[in-house]
Coordinates of C-alpha atoms in Angstrom, one line a residue:
X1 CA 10.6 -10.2 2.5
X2 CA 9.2 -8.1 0.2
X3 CA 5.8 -9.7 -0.4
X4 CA 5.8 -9.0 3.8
X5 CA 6.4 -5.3 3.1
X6 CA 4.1 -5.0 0.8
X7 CA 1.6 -6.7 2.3
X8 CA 2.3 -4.4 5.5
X9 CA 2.6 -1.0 2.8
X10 CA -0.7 -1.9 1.3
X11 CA -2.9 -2.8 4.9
X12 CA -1.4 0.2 7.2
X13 CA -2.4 2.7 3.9
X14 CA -5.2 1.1 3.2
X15 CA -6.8 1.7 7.4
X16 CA -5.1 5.0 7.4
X17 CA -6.6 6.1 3.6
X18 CA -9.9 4.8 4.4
X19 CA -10.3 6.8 8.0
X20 CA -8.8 10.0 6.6
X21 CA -11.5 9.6 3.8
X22 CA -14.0 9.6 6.7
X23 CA -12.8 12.7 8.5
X24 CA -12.6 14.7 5.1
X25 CA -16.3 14.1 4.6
X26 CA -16.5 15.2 8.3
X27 CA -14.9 18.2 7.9
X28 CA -16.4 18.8 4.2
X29 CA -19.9 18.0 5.7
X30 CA -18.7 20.7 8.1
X31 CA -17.6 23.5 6.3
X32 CA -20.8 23.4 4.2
X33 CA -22.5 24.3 7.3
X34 CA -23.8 20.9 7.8
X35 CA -23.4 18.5 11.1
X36 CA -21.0 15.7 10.6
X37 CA -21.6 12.2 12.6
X38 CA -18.8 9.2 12.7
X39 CA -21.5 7.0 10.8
X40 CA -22.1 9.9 8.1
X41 CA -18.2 9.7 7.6
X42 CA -17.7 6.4 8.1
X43 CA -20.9 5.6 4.9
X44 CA -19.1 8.1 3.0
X45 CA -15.9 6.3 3.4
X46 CA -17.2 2.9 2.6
X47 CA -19.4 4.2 -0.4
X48 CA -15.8 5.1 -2.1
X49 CA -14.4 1.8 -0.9
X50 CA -13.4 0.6 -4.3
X51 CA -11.3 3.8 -4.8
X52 CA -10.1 3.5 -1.1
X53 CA -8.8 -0.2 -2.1
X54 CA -7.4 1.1 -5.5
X55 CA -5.6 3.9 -3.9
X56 CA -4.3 1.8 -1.6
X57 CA -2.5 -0.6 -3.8
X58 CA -0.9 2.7 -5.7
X59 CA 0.2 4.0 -2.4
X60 CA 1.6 0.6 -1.3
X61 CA 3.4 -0.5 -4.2
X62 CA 5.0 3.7 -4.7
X63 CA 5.6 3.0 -1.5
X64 CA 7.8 -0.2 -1.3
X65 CA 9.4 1.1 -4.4
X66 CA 10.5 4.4 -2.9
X67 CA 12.1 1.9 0.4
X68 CA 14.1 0.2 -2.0
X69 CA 15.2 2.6 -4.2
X70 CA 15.9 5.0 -0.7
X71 CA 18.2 2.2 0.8
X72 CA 20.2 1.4 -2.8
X73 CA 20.8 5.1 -2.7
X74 CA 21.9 5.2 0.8
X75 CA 24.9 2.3 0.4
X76 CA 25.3 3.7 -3.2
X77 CA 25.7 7.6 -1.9
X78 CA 25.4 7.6 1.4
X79 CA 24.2 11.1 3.0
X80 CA 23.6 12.2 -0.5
X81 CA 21.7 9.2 -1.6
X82 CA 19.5 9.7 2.3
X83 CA 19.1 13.3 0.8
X84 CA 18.1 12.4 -2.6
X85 CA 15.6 10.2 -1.0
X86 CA 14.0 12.3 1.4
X87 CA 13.2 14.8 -1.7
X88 CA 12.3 11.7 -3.9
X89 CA 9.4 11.3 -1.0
X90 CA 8.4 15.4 -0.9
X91 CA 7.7 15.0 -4.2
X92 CA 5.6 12.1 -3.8
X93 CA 3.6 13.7 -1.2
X94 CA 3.5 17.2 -2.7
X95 CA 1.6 15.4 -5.9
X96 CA -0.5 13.4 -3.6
X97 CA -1.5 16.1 -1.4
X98 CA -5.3 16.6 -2.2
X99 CA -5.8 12.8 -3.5
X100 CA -7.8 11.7 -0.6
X101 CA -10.5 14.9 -0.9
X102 CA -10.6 13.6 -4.8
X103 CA -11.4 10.6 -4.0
X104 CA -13.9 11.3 -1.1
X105 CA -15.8 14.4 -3.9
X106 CA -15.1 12.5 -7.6
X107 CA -14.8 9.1 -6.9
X108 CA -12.1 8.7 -9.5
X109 CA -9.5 6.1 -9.8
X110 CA -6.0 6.4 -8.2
X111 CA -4.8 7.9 -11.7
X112 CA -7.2 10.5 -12.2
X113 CA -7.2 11.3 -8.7
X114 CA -3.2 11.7 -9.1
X115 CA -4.0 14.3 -12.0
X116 CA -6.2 16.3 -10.6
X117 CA -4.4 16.2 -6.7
X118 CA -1.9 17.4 -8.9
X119 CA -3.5 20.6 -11.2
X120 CA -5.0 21.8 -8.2
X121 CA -1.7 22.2 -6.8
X122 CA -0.3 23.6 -9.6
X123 CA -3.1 26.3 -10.1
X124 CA -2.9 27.4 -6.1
X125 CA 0.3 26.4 -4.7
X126 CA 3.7 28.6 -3.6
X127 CA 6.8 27.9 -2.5
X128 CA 5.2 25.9 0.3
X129 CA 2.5 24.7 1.9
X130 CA 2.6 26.6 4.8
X131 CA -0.5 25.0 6.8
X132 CA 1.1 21.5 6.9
X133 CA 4.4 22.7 8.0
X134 CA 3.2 24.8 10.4
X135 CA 1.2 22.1 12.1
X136 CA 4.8 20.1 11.9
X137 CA 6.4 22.8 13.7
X138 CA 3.7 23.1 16.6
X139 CA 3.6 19.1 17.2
X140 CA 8.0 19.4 17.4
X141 CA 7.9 21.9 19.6
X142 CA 5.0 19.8 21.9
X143 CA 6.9 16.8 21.7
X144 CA 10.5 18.8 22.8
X145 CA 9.8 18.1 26.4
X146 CA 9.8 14.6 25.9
X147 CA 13.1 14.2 23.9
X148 CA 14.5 16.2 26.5
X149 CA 13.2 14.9 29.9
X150 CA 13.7 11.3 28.7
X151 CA 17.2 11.3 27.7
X152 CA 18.2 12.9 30.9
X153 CA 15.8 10.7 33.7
X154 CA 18.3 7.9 31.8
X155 CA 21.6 10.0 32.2
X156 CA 20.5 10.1 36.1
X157 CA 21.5 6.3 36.1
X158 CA 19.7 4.1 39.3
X159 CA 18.4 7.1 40.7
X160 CA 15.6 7.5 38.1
X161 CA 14.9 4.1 37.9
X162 CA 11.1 4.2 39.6
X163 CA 10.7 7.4 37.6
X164 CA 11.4 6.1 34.3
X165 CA 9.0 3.4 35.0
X166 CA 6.1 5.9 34.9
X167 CA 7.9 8.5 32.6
X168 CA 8.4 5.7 29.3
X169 CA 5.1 5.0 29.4
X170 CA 3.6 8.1 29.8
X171 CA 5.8 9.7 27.5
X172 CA 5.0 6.8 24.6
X173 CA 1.0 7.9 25.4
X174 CA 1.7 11.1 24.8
X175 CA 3.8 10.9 21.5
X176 CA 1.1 8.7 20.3
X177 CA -1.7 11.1 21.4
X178 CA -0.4 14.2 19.7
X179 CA 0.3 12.4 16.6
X180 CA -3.4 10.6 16.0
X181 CA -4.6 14.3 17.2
X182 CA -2.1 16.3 14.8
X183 CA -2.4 13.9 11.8
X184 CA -6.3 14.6 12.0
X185 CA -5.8 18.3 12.1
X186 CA -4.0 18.3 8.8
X187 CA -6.3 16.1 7.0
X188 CA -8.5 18.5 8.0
X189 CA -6.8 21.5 7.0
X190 CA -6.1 19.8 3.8
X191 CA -9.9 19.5 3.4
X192 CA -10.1 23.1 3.8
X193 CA -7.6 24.0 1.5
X194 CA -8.9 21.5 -1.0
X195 CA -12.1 23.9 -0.8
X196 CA -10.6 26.6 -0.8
X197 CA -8.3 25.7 -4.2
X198 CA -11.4 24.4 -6.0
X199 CA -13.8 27.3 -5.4
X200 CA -11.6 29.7 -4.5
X201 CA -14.2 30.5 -1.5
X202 CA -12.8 29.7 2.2
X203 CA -15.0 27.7 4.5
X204 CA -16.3 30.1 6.5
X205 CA -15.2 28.1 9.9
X206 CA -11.1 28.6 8.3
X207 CA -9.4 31.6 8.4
X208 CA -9.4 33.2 4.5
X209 CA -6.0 35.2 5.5
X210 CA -4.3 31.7 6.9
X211 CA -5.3 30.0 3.5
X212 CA -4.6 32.5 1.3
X213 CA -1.1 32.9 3.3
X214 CA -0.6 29.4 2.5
X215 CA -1.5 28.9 -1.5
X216 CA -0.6 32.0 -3.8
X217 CA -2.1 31.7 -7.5
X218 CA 1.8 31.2 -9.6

């Protein structure tokens, strides 16, 4: 079972890694004033593909372990251990947050790339990171309508039958839509932070008041 996992961990991070590394050089290509192209992201995605694959393997095996570790904790603690958990995974994240841009910009290994993803955030980061959560908020409150409209077409009973045959569908489409189109706009936000945290310049297509709302030096 777990050589399944893992297997699953390292292939799912692996695709999603290696096309966020192409819209990061879209969006870097981008803010330097330059015209990005899929094939131009795409090259500079496979040109880092031994970091990609490296990366990858990091990310799947923290992964897995995090899982297990999260479900001991949950029998062991129960809501505390789910809580313990959850922050066990901010943290994760939080360090993690700019590896991607590393790697697409140095071309380091999954270590280094760690480290730096890491100083950056210590030299420009808050108490938050305001961009990503408020990109979280705005796709919650698109996606209301659907946890709401659902739940009651199958409270009608019978009634709603022929609608929830078009409604389930059309509600999976559009979870799936705004999540492909919301996970893209925080890669790309996180490019333009990354920018912004190593230069200490804004893009000029980003707001400077929205970034600098979102890092403060500590």
């Amino acid at each position: 079972v777990y050589v399944v996992a893992f297997l699953f961990y390292f292939v799912t991070s692996f695709i999603a890694i290696f096309f966020n590394a192409a819209l990061v050089s879209c969006a870097l290509e981008a803010f330097a004033g330059r015209t990005p192209t899929v094939g131009g992201g795409l090259s500079a995605a496979l040109r880092r593909l031994p970091q990609i694959l490296a990366w990858s393997l990091v990310a799947a095996t923290v992964g897995l372990a995090l899982n297990i570790v999260q479900s001991l904790l949950r029998e062991k603690l129960g809501f505390l251990g789910s809580l313990l958990g959850g922050l066990m995974d901010l943290a994760w994240a939080v360090v993690t947050y700019f590896v991607v841009p590393v790697l697409v910009v140095d071309g380091v290994g999954p270590i280094a790339a760690v480290k730096r993803s890491s100083a950056i955030l210590k030299r420009t980061w808050g108490e938050s990171i305001g961009g990503a959560g408020g990109l979280g908020v705005v796709s919650f409150l698109l996606m209301l309508p659907v946890f709401v409209l659902v739940p009651l077409a199958f409270l009608a009973g019978d009634a709603a039958g022929p609608l929830l045959l078009v409604l389930v569908p059309l509600a999976v489409l559009y979870i799936l839509v705004l999540s492909i189109v919301f996970s893209a706009l925080n890669t790309i936000f996180r490019a333009g932070t990354y920018v912004y945290a190593t230069t200490g310049q804004a893009p000029t297509s980003m707001n400077p008041a929205l970034l600098q709302a979102t890092f403060h030096p500590k």
